[in-house]
Coordinates of C-alpha atoms in Angstrom, one line a residue:
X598 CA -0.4 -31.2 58.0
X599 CA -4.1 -31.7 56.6
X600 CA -4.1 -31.7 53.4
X601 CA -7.8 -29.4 51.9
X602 CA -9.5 -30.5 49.3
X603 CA -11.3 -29.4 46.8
X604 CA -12.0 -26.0 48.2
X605 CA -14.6 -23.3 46.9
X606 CA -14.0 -20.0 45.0
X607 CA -14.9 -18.1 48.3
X608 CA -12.4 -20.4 50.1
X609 CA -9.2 -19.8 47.8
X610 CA -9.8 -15.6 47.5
X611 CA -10.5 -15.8 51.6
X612 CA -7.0 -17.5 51.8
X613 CA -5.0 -15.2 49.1
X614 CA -6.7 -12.1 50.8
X615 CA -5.7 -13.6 54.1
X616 CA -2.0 -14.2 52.8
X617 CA -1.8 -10.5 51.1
X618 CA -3.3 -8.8 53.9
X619 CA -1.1 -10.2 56.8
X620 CA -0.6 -13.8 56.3
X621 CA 2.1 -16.2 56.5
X622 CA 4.0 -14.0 53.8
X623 CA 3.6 -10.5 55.6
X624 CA 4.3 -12.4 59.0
X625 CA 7.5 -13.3 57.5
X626 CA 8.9 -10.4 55.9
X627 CA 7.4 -7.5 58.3
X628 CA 5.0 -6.0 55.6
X629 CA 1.9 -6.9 53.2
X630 CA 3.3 -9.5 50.6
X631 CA 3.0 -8.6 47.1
X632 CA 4.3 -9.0 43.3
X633 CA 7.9 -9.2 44.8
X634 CA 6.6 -12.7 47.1
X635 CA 5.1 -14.2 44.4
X636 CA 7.2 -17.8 44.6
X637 CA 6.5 -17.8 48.4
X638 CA 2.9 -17.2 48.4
X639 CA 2.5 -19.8 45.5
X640 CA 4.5 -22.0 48.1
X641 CA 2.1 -21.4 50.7
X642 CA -1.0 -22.4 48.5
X643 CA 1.0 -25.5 47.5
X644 CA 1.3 -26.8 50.6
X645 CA -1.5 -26.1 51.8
X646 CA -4.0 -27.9 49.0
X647 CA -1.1 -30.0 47.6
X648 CA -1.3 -27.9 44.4
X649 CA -2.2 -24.3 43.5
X650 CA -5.8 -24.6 42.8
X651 CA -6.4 -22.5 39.2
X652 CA -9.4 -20.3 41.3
X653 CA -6.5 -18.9 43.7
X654 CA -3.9 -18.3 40.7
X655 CA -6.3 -16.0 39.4
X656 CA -7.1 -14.6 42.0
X657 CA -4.0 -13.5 42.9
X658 CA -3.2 -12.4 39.7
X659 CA -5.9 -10.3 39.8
X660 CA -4.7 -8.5 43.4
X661 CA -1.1 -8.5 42.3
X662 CA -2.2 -7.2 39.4
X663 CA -0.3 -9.9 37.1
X664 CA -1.1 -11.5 34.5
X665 CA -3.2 -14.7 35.1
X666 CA -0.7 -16.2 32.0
X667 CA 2.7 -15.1 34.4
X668 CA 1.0 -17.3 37.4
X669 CA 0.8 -20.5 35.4
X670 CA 4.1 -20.0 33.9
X671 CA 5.9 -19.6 37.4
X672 CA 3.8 -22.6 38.6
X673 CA 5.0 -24.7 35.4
X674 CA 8.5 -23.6 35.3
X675 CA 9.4 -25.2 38.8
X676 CA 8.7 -28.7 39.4
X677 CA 7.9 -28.5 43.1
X678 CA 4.6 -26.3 42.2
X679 CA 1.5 -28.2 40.7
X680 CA -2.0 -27.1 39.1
X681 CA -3.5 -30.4 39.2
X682 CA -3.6 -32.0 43.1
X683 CA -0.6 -34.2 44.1
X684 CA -1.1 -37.0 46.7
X685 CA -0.4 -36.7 50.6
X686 CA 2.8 -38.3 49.6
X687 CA 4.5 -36.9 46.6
X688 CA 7.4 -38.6 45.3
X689 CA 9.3 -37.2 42.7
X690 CA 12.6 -39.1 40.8
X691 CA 15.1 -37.0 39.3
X692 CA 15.1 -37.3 35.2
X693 CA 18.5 -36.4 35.0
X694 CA 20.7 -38.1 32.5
X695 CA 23.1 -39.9 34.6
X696 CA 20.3 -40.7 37.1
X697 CA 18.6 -42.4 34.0
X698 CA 21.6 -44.2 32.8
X699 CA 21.8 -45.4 36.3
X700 CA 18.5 -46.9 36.9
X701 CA 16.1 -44.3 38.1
X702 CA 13.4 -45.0 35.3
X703 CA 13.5 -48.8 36.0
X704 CA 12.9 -47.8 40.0
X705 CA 10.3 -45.5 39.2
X706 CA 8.3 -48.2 37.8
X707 CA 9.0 -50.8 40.5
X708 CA 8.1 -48.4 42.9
X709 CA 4.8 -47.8 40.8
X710 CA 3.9 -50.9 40.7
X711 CA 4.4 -51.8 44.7
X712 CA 2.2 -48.6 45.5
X713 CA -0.3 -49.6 42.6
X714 CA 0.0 -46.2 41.3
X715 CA 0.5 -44.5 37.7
X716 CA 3.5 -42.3 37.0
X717 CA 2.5 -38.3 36.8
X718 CA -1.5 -39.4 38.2
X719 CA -3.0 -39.1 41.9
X720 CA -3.7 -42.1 43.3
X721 CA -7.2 -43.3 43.7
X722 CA -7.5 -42.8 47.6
X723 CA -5.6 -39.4 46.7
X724 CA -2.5 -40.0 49.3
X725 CA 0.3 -40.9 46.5
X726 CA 1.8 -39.4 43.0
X727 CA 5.2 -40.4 41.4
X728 CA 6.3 -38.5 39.0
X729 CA 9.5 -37.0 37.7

């Protein structure tokens, strides 16, 4: 998959027209997507710019007539959906508390360190993140 980046304004509303008019969602479900596919069309944009740019959020908030504020909150309440770009490769480590207690933190950082990258940033040549 190629990864797009940073796209224009005219780009991302092109794209969330594309996917409200007859896109992947509609394709999928047998009708125009709307309010009700709002988790699967932010899936779409995810994986398509490896992050939901903040351009497309509004603008479908705007054609879903949502809220620009109930966007952001669905992409911040689950982990798999980003507003800032994430690498090709996105590794995430569970923070769980057993998965702590077992190690994870300490492989997290040893992991960091053999890909000379920062935990939670994009790496410089923009093909890694690990984060939890």
């Amino acid at each position: 998959m190629t990864i797009q980046s940073d796209p224009g304004k005219a780009e991302l509303e092109a794209v969330v027209d594309g996917l409200l008019a007859g896109g992947a969602i509609a394709s999928n479900f047998g009708a125009c997507a709307g309010s009700q596919d709002l988790l699967q069309l932010l899936v779409v944009l995810q994986r398509r710019y490896n992050h939901v740019p903040r351009e497309a959020a509004d603008h479908l908030a705007s054609r879903l007539n949502l809220a620009p504020a109930m966007i952001q909150g669905v992409i911040s309440f689950y982990a798999f959906l980003h507003s800032r770009p994430r690498g090709e490769f996105d590794v995430l480590f569970s923070n769980n508390i057993t998965d702590c207690m077992q190690g994870g933190p300490d492989l997290m950082q040893t992991l960091c360190e053999l890909l000379k990258a920062c935990p939670g940033e994009l790496r410089a040549d923009g093909r890694v993140t690990v984060d939890t």
